[in-house]
XYZ file of C-alpha atoms in Angstrom:
421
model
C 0.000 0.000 0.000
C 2.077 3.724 -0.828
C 1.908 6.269 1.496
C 0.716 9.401 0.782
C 2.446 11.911 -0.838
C 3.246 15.675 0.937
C 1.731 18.718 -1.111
C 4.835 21.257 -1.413
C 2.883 23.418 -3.905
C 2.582 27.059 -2.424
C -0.768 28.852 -2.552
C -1.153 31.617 -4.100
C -3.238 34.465 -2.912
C -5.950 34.927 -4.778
C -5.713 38.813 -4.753
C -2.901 41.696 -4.302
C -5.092 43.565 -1.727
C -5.281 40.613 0.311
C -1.628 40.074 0.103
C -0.887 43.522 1.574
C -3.547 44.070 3.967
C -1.995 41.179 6.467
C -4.037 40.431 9.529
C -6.397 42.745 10.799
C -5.891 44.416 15.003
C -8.427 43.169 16.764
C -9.721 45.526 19.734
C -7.218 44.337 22.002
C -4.844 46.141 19.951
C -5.996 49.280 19.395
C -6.666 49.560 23.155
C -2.777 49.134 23.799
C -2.397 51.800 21.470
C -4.532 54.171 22.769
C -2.867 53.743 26.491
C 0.535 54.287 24.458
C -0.506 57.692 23.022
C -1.775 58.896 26.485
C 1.401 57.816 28.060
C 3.014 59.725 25.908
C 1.375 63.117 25.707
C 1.697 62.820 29.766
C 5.691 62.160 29.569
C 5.880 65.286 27.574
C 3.355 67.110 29.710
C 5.364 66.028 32.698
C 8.381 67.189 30.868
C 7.574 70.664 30.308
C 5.989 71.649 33.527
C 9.206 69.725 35.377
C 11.456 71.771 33.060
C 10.978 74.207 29.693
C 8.093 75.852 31.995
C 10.119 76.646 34.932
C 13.468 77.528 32.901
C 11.160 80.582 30.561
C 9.636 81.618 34.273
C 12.926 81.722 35.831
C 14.099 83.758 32.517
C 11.353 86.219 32.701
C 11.948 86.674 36.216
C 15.672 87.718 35.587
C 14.941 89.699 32.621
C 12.595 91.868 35.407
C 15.313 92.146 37.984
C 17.289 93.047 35.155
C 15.569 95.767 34.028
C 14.740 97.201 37.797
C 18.286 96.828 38.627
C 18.577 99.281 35.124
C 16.816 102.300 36.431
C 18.536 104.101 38.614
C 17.338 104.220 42.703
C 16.010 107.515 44.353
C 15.635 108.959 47.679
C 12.395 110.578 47.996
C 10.280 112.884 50.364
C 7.187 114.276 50.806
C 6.389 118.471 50.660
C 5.178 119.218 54.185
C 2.646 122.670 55.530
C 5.822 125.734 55.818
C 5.200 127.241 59.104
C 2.903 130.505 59.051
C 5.458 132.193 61.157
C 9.291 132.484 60.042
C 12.081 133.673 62.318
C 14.368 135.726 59.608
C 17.923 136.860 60.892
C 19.874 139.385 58.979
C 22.710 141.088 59.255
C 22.154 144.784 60.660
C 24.293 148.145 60.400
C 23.636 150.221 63.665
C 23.786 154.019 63.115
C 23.120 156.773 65.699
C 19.482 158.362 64.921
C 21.196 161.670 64.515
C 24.590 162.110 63.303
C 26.326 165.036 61.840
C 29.664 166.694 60.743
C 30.428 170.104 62.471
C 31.915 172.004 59.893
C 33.051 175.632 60.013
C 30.931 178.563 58.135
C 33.933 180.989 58.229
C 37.614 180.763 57.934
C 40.372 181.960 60.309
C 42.466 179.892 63.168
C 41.636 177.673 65.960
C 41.817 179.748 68.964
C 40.294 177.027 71.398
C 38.738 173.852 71.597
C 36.833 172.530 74.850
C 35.381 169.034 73.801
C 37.339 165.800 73.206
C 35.977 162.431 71.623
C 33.483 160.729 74.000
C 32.149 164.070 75.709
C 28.275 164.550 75.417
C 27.635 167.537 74.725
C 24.065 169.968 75.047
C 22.526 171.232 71.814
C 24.047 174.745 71.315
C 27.046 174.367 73.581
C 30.125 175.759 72.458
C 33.120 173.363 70.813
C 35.522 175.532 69.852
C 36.410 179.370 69.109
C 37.687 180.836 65.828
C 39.797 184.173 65.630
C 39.004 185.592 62.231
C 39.609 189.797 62.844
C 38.720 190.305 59.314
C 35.570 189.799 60.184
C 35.753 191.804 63.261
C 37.233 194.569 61.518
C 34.284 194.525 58.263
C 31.934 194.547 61.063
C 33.353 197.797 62.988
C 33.204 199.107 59.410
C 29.800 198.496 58.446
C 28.237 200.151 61.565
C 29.953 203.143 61.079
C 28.329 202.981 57.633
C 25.233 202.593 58.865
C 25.098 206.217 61.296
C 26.589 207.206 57.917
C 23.491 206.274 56.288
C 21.499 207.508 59.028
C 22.589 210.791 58.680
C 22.140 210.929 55.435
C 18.794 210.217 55.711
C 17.962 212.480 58.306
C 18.976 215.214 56.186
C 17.064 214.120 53.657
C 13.752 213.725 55.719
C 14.449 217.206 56.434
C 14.876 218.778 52.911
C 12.243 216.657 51.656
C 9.786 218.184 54.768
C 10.738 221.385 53.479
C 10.132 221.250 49.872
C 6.633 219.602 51.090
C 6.214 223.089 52.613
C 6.989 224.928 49.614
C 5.255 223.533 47.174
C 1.794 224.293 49.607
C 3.149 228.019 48.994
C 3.276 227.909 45.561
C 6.835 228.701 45.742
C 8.641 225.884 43.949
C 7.597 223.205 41.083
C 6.491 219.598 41.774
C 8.863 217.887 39.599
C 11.571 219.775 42.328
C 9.093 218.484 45.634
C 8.929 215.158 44.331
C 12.734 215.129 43.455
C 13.035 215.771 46.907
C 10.923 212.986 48.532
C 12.631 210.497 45.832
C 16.051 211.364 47.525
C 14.844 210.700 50.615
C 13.116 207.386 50.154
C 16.794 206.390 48.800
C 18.791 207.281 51.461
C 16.101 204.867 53.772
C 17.135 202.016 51.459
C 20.417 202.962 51.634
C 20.586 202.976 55.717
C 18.267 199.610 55.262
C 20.847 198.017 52.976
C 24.136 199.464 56.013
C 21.530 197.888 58.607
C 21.154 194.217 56.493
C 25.033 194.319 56.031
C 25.602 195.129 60.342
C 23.504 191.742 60.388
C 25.504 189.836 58.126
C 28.712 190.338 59.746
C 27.445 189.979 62.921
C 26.264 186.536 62.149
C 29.189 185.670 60.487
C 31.553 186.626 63.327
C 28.852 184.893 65.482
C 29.975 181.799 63.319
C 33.552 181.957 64.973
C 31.848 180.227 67.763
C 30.946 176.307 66.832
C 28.476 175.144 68.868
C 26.305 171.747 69.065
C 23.515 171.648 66.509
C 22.069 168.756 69.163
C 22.440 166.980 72.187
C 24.936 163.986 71.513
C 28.526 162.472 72.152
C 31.599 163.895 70.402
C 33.119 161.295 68.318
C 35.924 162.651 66.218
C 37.967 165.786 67.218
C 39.863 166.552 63.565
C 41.555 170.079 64.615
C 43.883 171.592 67.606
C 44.434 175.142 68.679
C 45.865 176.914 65.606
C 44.560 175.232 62.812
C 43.991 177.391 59.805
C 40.315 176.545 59.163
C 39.699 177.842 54.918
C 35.873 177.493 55.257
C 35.610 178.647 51.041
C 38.076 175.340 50.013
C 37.129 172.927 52.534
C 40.732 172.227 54.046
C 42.235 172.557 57.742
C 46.021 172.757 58.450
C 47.794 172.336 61.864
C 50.992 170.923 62.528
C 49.806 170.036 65.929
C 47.211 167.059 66.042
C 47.685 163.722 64.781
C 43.899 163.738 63.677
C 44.247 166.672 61.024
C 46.373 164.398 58.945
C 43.176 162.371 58.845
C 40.996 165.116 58.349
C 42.659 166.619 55.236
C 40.698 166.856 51.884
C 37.542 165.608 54.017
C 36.246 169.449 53.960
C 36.177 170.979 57.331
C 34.912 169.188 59.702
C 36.065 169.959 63.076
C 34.033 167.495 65.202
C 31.733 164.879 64.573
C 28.765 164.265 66.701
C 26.238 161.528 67.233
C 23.258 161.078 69.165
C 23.290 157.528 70.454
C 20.550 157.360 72.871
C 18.376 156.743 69.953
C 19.574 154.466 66.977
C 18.472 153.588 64.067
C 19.056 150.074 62.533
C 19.265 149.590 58.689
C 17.904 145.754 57.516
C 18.019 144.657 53.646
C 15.019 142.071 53.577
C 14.952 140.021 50.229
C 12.794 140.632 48.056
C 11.038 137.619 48.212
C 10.340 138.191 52.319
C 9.175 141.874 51.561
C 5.580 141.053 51.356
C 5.640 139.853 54.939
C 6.757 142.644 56.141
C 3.882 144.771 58.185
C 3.376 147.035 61.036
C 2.601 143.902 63.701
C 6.485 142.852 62.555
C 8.229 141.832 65.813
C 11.668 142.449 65.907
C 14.955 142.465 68.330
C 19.089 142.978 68.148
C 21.848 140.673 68.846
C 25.487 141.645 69.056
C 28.230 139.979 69.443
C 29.726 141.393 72.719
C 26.657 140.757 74.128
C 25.853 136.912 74.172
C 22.620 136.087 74.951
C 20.880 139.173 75.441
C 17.947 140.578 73.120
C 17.754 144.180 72.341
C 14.759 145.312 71.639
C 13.791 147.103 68.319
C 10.732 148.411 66.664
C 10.384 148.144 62.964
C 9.884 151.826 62.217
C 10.445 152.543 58.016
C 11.081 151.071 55.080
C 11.898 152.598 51.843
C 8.874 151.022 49.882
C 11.194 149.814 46.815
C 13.287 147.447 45.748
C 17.033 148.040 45.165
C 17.132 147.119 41.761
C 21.107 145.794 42.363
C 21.004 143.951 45.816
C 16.997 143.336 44.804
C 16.420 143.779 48.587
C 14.032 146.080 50.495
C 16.057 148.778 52.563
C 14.058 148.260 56.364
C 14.630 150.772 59.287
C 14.487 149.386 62.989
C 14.621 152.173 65.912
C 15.969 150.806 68.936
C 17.557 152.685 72.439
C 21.053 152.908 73.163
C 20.603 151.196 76.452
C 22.765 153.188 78.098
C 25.591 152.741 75.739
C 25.198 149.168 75.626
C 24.441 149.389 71.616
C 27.131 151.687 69.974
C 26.428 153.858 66.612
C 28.710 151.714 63.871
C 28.063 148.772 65.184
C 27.188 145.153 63.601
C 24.052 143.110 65.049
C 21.973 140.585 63.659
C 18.327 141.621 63.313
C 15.616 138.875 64.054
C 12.587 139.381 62.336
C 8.839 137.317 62.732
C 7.736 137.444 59.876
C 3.969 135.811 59.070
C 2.457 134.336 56.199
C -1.234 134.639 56.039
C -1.084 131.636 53.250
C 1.831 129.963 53.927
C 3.216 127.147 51.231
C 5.232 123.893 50.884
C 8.322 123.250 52.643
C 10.769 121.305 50.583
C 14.850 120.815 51.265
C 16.993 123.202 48.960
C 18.362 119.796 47.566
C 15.087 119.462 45.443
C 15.310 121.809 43.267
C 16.254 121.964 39.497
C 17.451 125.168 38.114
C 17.335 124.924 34.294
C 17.145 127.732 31.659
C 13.410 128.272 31.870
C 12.837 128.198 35.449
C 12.889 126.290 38.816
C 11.704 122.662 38.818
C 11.179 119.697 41.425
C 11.121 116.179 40.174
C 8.481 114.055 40.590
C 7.925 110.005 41.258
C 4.806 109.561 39.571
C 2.685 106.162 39.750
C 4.411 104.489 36.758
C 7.725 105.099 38.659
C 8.678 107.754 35.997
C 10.104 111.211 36.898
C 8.155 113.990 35.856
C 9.609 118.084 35.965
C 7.114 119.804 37.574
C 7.739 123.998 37.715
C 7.705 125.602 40.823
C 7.746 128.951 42.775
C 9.760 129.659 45.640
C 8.795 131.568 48.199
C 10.754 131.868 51.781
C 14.235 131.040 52.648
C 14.785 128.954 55.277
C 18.348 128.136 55.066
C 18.775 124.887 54.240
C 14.601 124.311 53.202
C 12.490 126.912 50.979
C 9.116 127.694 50.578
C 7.239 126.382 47.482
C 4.681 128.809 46.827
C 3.223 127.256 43.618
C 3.408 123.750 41.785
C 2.916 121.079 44.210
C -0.637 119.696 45.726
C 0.921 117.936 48.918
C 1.502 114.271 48.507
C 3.924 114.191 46.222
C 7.190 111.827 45.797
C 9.937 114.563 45.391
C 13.435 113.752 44.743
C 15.989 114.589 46.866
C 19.598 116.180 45.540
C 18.094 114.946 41.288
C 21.340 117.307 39.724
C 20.661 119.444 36.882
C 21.202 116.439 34.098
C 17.425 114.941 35.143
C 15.568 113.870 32.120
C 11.553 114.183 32.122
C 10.050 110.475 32.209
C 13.069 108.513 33.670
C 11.973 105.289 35.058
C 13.339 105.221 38.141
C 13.529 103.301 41.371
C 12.528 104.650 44.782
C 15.115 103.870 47.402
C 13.917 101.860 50.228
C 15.816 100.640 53.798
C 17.828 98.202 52.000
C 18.736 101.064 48.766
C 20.573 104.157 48.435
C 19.308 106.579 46.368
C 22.017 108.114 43.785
């Protein structure tokens, strides 16, 4: 019996598609595949929130620091109320509230003196004597001109009298009368002119005697006995005191004289402190040899304008000598209380921005950008001012900006842990 035989033949597909197409997934399959894709998508997921996300964050986050670190840090501070009431000291010149050279009215030589620097002297006491006997002698000479004069027109009273007479008898013309009473009214105006000249020359040699034009303290002596005294060119000449030398060329002035019970005390207020000035002004002296005391003063006068080269308003304080205790020529500082009826903003000096077109503070606003904001100043405290105009109250002002600030810097406001630049 033969065994059967193996079939090696190979089969062939009956179509291409078939051939391709190979086995088709069954569900199994495509649920694998599924769980594959989602596994996936969370790897990368997990991938960028564990790593790309962070790094971009922490780049962002540097790129901001970088930028602040950029802008340049400020110190700030706020505009506060100025006081209503402002203490002012200036410097003060102390004069004497009557002061005066004694010249001489007529020339001639020193025959005395009787005062000496630091005598106080009565108004109309004598000083000094002058010997001028050229004056003596013109004087001598115009009385005797005047009973000249008088005689003359006596005389003439009496011809005219007569003439009156004739002419009521007919007996001469009145052309002649009238000559007569025309020759008599000029001999009165020549005895009134002899009379006016007397008077001259008697003041005039009155003149030889200087005496105080008020009560006061001698404080330059600028002649000694025998000084030629030329009253027409100003000069005096001795060879005797030390003072003439000084004297010379000065005109003459033989003595000076102050009144220094009473002073008066010169103040230049700025301009920009003028408007505060008023009659309820309180005001008192310091000096320097003096420490600690307070001299009263009284604001008395001011000049109502402005020095247009000092731009300062010239202020007059009376205040009493205090028994010599305040000297005429003496330095003092003058305190003055001023007030405000509106007062302003009170800023440190180290604010402001002086540029070509005016006076500036800089500003912080909210978007941390600077911002030139005009101002006007008003008082002067020293090391603050007034700001009289500009500001509202509340804003961020920059302290010691320089001149080289540029309108909408962004800047950084300095805190405990920053230093403003």
């Amino acid at each position: 019996m033969n065994a059967p035989v193996p079939d090696t033949s190979v089969q062939t597909p009956s179509s291409p598609a078939a051939n391709s197409a190979g086995p088709r997934p069954t569900r199994g399959h495509r649920k694998a595949l599924a769980i594959g894709i989602v596994a996936a998508a969370a790897i990368v997921t997990a991938a960028l929130v564990t790593g790309i996300l962070p790094r971009l964050h922490a780049t962002a986050v540097l790129d901001a620091r970088t930028a602040d670190n950029a802008a340049p840090v400020v110190a700030v501070t706020q505009p506060r109320k100025a006081p209503a009431t402002t203490d002012l000291t200036l410097p003060a010149d102390v004069q004497a509230y009557e002061d005066a050279a004694v010249r001489a009215r007529i020339s001639g030589y020193l025959r005395h003196w009787y005062v000496d620097i630091g005598t106080p002297v009565k108004a109309g006491q004598l000083l000094a004597d002058i010997d001028a006997p050229e004056i003596s002698d013109q004087l001598r000479q115009a009385r005797a001109d005047v009973a000249t004069a008088t005689a003359n027109f006596a005389i003439a009273q009496q011809t005219a009298a007569r003439w009156r007479d004739m002419l009521a008898a007919h007996s001469v013309a009145q052309q002649d009368a009238d000559q007569k009473t025309a020759e008599m009214e000029a001999t009165r105006a020549l005895l009134a002119a002899a009379n006016a000249n007397v008077s001259r020359l008697a003041q005039l040699l009155d003149y030889t005697h200087v005496r105080a034009p008020f009560d006061g303290v001698i404080t330059a002596r600028n002649v000694d006995t025998g000084a030629l005294i030329d009253a027409g060119s100003s000069n005096t000449t001795s060879g005797t005191s030390q003072n003439l030398t000084q004297g010379q060329g000065r005109g003459a002035e033989l003595f000076h004289l102050s009144q220094g019970n009473r002073l008066r005390v010169y103040v230049q207020l700025p301009q920009s402190d003028s408007a505060l000035l008023d009659g309820k002004t309180e005001a008192w002296l310091a000096l320097p040899q003096w420490p600690g005391r307070k001299f009263p003063a009284t604001v008395a006068r001011n000049a109502e304008a402005i020095d247009p080269v000092t731009r300062t308003l010239r202020v007059e304080l009376d205040a009493d000598g205090q028994n010599g205790s305040i000297l005429p020529g003496a330095y003092a500082e003058a305190h003055l209380s001023l007030h405000a009826a509106q007062p302003g903003f009170d800023l440190p000096a180290s604010t402001l921005v002086f540029l070509p077109r005016g006076t500036f503070v800089a500003v912080v606003d909210s978007a941390s950008k600077l911002r030139l904001v005009p101002v006007s100043l008003g008082r002067d405290f020293g090391s603050h001012v007034e700001i009289r105009s500009g500001l509202q109250g509340g804003e961020r002002v920059v302290l010691n900006p320089g001149d080289a600030v540029v309108d909408g810097t962004t800047v950084r406001v300095a805190t405990d842990g920053t230093q403003g630049a």
